[in-house]
Short mmCIF file of C-alpha atoms in Angstrom, two decimals:
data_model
loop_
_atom_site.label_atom_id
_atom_site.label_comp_id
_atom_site.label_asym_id
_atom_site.label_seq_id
_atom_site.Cartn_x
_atom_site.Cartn_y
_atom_site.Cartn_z
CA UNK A 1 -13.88 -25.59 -15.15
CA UNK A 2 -11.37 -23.86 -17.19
CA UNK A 3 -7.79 -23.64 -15.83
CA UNK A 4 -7.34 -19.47 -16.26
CA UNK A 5 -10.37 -19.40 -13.66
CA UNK A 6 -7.13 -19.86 -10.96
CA UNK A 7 -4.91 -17.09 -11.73
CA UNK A 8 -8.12 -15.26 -11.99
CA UNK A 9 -9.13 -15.67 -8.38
CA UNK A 10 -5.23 -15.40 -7.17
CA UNK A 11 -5.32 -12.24 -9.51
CA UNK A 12 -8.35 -10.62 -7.75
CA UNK A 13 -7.30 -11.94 -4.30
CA UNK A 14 -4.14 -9.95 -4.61
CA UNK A 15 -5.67 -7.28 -6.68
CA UNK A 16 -7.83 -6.54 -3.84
CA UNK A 17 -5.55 -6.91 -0.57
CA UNK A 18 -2.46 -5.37 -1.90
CA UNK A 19 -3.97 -1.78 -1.93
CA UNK A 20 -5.66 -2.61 0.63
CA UNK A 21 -2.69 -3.10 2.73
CA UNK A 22 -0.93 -0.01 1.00
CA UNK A 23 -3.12 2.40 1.34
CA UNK A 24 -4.28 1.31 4.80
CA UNK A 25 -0.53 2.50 5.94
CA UNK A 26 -0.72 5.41 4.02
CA UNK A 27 -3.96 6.08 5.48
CA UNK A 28 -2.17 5.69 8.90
CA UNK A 29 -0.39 8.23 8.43
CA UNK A 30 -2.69 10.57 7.03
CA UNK A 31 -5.05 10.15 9.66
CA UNK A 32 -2.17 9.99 12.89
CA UNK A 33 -3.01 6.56 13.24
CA UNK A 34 -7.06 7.03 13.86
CA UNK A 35 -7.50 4.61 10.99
CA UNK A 36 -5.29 2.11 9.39
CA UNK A 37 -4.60 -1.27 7.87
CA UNK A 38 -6.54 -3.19 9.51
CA UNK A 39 -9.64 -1.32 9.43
CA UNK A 40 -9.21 -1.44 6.05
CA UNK A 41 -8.56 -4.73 5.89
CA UNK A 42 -11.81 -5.22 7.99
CA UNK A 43 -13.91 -2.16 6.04
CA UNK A 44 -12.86 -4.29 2.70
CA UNK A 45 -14.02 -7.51 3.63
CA UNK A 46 -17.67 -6.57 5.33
CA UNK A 47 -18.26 -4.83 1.85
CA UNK A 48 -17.01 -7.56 -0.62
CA UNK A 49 -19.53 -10.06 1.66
CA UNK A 50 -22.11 -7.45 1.46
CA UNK A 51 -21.49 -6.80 -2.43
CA UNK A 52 -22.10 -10.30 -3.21
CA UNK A 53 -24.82 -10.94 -1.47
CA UNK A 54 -27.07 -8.09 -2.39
CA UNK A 55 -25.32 -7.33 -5.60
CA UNK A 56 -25.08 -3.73 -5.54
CA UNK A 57 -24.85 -1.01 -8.20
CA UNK A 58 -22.10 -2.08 -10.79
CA UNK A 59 -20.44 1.09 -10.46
CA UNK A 60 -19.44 0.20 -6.90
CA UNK A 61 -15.37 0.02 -6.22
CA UNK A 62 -14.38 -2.72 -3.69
CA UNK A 63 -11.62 -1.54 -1.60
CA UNK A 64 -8.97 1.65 -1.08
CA UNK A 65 -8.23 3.95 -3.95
CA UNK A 66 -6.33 7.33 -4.29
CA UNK A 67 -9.39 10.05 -4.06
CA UNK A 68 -10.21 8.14 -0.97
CA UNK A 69 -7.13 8.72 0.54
CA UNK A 70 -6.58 12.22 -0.79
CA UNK A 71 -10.54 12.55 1.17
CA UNK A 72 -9.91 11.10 4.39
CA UNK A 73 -6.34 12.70 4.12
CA UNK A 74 -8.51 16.68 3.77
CA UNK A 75 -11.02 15.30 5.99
CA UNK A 76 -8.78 14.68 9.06
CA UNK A 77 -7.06 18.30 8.33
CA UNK A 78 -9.98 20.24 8.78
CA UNK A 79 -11.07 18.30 12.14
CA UNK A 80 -7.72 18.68 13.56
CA UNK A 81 -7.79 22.33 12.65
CA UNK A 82 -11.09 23.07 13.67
CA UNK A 83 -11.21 20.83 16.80
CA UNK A 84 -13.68 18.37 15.79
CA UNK A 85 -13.47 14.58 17.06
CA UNK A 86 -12.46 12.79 13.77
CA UNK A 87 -13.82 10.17 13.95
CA UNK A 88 -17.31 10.84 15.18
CA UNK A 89 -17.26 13.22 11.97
CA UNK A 90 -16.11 10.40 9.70
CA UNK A 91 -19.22 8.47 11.06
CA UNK A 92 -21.44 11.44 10.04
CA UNK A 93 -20.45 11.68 6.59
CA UNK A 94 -20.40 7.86 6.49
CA UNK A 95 -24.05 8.03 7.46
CA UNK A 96 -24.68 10.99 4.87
CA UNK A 97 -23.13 9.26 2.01
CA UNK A 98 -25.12 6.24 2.74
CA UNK A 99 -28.29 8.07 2.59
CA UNK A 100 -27.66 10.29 -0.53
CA UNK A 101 -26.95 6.38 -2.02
CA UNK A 102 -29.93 5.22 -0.89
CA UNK A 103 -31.86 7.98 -3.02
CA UNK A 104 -29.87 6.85 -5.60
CA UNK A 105 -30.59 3.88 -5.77
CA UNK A 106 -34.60 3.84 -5.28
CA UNK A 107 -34.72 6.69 -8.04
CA UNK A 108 -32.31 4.23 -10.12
CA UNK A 109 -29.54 7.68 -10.69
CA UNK A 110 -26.89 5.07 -12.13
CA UNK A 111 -28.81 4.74 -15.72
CA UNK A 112 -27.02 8.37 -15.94
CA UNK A 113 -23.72 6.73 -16.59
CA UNK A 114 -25.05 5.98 -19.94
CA UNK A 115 -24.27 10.06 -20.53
CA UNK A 116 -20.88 9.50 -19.91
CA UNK A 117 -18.20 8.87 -22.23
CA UNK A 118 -15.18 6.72 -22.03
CA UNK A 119 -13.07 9.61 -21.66
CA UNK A 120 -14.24 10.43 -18.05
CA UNK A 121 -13.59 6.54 -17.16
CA UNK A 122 -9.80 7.04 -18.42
CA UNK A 123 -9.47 10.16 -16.95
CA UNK A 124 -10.21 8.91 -13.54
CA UNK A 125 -8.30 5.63 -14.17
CA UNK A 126 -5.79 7.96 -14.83
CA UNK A 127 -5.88 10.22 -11.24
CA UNK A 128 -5.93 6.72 -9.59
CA UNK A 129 -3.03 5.75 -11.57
CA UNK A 130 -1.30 8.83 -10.56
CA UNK A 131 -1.43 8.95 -7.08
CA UNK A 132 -0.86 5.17 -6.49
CA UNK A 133 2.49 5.96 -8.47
CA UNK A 134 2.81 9.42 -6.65
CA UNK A 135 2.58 7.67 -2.92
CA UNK A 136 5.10 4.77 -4.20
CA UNK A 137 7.65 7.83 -4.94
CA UNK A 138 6.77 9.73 -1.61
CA UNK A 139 6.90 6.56 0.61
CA UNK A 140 10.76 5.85 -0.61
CA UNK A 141 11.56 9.29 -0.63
CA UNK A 142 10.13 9.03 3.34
CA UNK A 143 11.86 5.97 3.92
CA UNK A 144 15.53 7.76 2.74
CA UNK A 145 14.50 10.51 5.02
CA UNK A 146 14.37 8.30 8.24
CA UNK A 147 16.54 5.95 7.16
CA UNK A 148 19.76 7.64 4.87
CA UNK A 149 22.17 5.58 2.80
CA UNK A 150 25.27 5.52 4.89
CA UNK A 151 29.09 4.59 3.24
CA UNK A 152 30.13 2.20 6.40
CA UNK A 153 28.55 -1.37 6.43
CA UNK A 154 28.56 -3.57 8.89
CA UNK A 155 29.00 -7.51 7.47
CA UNK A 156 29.09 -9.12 10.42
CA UNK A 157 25.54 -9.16 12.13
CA UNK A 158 26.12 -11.34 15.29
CA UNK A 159 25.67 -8.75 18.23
CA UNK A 160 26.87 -9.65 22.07
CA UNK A 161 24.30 -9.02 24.54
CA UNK A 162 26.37 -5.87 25.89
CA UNK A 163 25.18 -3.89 23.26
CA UNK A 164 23.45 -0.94 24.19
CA UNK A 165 21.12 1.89 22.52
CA UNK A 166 21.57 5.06 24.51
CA UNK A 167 19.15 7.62 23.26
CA UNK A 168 20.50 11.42 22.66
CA UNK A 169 19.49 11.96 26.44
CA UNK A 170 21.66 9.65 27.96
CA UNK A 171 19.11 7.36 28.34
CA UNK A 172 19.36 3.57 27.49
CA UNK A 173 16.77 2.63 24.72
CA UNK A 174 17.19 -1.15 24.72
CA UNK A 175 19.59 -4.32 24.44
CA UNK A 176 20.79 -4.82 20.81
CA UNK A 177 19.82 -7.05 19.49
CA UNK A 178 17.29 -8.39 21.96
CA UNK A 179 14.80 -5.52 22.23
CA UNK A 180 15.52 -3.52 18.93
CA UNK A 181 17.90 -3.82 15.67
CA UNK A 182 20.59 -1.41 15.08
CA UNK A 183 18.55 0.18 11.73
CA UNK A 184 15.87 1.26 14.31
CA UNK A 185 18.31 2.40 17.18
CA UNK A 186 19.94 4.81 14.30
CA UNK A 187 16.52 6.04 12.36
CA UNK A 188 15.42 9.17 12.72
CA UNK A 189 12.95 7.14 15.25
CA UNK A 190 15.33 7.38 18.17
CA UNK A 191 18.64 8.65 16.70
CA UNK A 192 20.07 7.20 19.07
CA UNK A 193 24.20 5.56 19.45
CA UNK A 194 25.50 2.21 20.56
CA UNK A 195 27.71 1.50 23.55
CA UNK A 196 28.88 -1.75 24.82
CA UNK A 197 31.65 -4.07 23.95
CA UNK A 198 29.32 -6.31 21.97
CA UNK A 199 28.77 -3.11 19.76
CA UNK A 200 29.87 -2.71 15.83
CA UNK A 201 31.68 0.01 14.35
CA UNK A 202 29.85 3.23 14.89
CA UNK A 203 28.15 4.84 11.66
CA UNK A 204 27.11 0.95 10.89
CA UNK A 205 23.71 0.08 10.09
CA UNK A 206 21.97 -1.97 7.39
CA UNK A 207 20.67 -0.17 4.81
CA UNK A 208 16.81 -0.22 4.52
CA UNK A 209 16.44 2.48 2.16
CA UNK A 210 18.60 0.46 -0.60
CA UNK A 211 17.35 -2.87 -0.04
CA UNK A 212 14.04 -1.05 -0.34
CA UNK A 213 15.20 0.46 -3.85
CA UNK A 214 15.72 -2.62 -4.87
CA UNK A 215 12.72 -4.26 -4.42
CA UNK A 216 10.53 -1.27 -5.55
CA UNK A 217 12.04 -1.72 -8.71
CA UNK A 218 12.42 -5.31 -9.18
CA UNK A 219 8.63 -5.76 -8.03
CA UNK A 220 8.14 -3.62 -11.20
CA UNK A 221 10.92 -4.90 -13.46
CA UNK A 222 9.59 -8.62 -12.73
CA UNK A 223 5.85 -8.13 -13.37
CA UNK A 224 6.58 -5.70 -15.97
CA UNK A 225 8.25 -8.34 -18.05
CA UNK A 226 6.25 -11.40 -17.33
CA UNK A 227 2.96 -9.85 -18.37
CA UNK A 228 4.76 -8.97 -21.76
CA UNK A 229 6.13 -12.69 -21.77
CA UNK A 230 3.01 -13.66 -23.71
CA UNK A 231 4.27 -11.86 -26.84
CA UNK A 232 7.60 -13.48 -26.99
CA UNK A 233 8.37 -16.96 -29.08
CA UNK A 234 9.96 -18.42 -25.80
CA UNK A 235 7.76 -22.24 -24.88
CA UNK A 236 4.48 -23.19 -25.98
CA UNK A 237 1.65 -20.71 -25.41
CA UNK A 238 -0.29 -21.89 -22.76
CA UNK A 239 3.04 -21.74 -20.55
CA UNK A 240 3.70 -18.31 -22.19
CA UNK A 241 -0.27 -17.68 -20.83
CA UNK A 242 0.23 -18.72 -17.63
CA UNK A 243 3.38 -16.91 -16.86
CA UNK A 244 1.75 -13.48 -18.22
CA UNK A 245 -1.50 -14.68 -15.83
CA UNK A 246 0.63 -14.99 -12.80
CA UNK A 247 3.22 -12.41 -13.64
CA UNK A 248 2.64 -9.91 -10.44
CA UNK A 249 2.08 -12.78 -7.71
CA UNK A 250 5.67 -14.52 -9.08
CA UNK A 251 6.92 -11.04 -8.87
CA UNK A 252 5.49 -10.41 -5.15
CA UNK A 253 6.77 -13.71 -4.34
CA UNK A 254 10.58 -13.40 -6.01
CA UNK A 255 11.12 -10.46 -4.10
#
């Protein structure tokens, strides 16, 4: 048993359920909520169990990744435009896909990849690089749309029970803080205003899109480092090692 075999399980654990969990809410959105995270969550799971216990073609990529989404993003287009039940159709092509594999496989199609250079395997480690930085960009640049940077901040976060939400209709949302938080009463969600005693000053509201800022680029700050803490002359190697081996789960974790 050598000790780098546990970072290397953490590693793939979180290697494998972190775009799992990304792109299953991008997916959610792409698909108006037909299919989400966990679906793929569940899709991810069935197929690493299956994987490893009939050992599959090597070329086989366990879990979410861009094209996929950029597919089932095109696919759900074209049945909402052309009336077509979405997922019934998904289920069809899943179905097709798994047959044109099946030929594949019995007429043993991957030895082909030996025609393939290592250009075409950067170039699409590249796309996927790409759009997973792409979607980080759009999802904060969607989460400043329904949720702008205001000046006026609100320290004090103890709200009375007479605090109200009262949607654009006249129409009372919720209790603050009870059945929703004053981000959510403000977002672009609701846009809705507070009334009540209990009530801060109006234009207050904490500041998601900030807070998310900040820990879109400290994730990256943090694990960008620690993986390049092996090279430094800071403590003895194997802690240097085991930093770098670790350095995006600390970096999840710290923020």
């Amino acid at each position: 048993f050598h000790p780098q075999v546990v970072p290397a399980i953490i590693f793939i654990y979180f290697a494998c359920i972190a775009p799992t969990i990304t792109f299953g809410g991008l997916l959610e959105d792409s698909t108006d909520g037909y299919m989400g995270t966990m679906e793929m969550i569940v899709a991810s799971c069935v197929c690493g169990m299956l994987y490893a216990l009939f050992s599959a073609q090597p070329l086989t990529i366990l879990g979410a990744t861009g094209p996929m989404l950029v597919f089932e993003g095109i696919v759900y287009s074209f049945s909402a435009d052309n009336g077509i039940p979405f997922l019934q159709f998904r289920f069809w092509i899943g179905m097709w896909t798994a047959l044109y594999l099946l030929v594949m496989v019995a007429i043993d199609a991957s030895a082909l990849i030996g025609f393939f250079t290592r250009f075409t395997e950067e170039t699409f480690s590249a796309l996927i690089s790409f759009i997973f930085i792409y979607e980080a960009f759009l999802k904060i640049s969607k989460l400043e749309s329904s949720y702008p940077p205001l000046g006026n901040f609100y320290i004090n976060a103890t709200l009375e029970e007479n605090c109200s939400c009262v949607s654009p209709a006249g129409e009372v949302i919720g209790q603050l803080p009870s059945d929703l938080n004053l981000t959510t009463c403000k977002s672009t969600m609701y846009n809705g205003t507070t009334e009540g005693d209990g009530c801060p000053p109006d234009g207050a509201q904490g500041d998601i899109f900030f807070l998310s800022l900040i820990e879109f680029f400290g994730t990256f700050l943090i694990a960008f480092c620690l993986k390049r803490f092996r090279d430094t002359r800071f403590f003895p190697t194997r802690f240097r090692t085991v930093i770098s081996d670790f350095a995006v789960i600390i970096a999840i974790a710290a923020m």
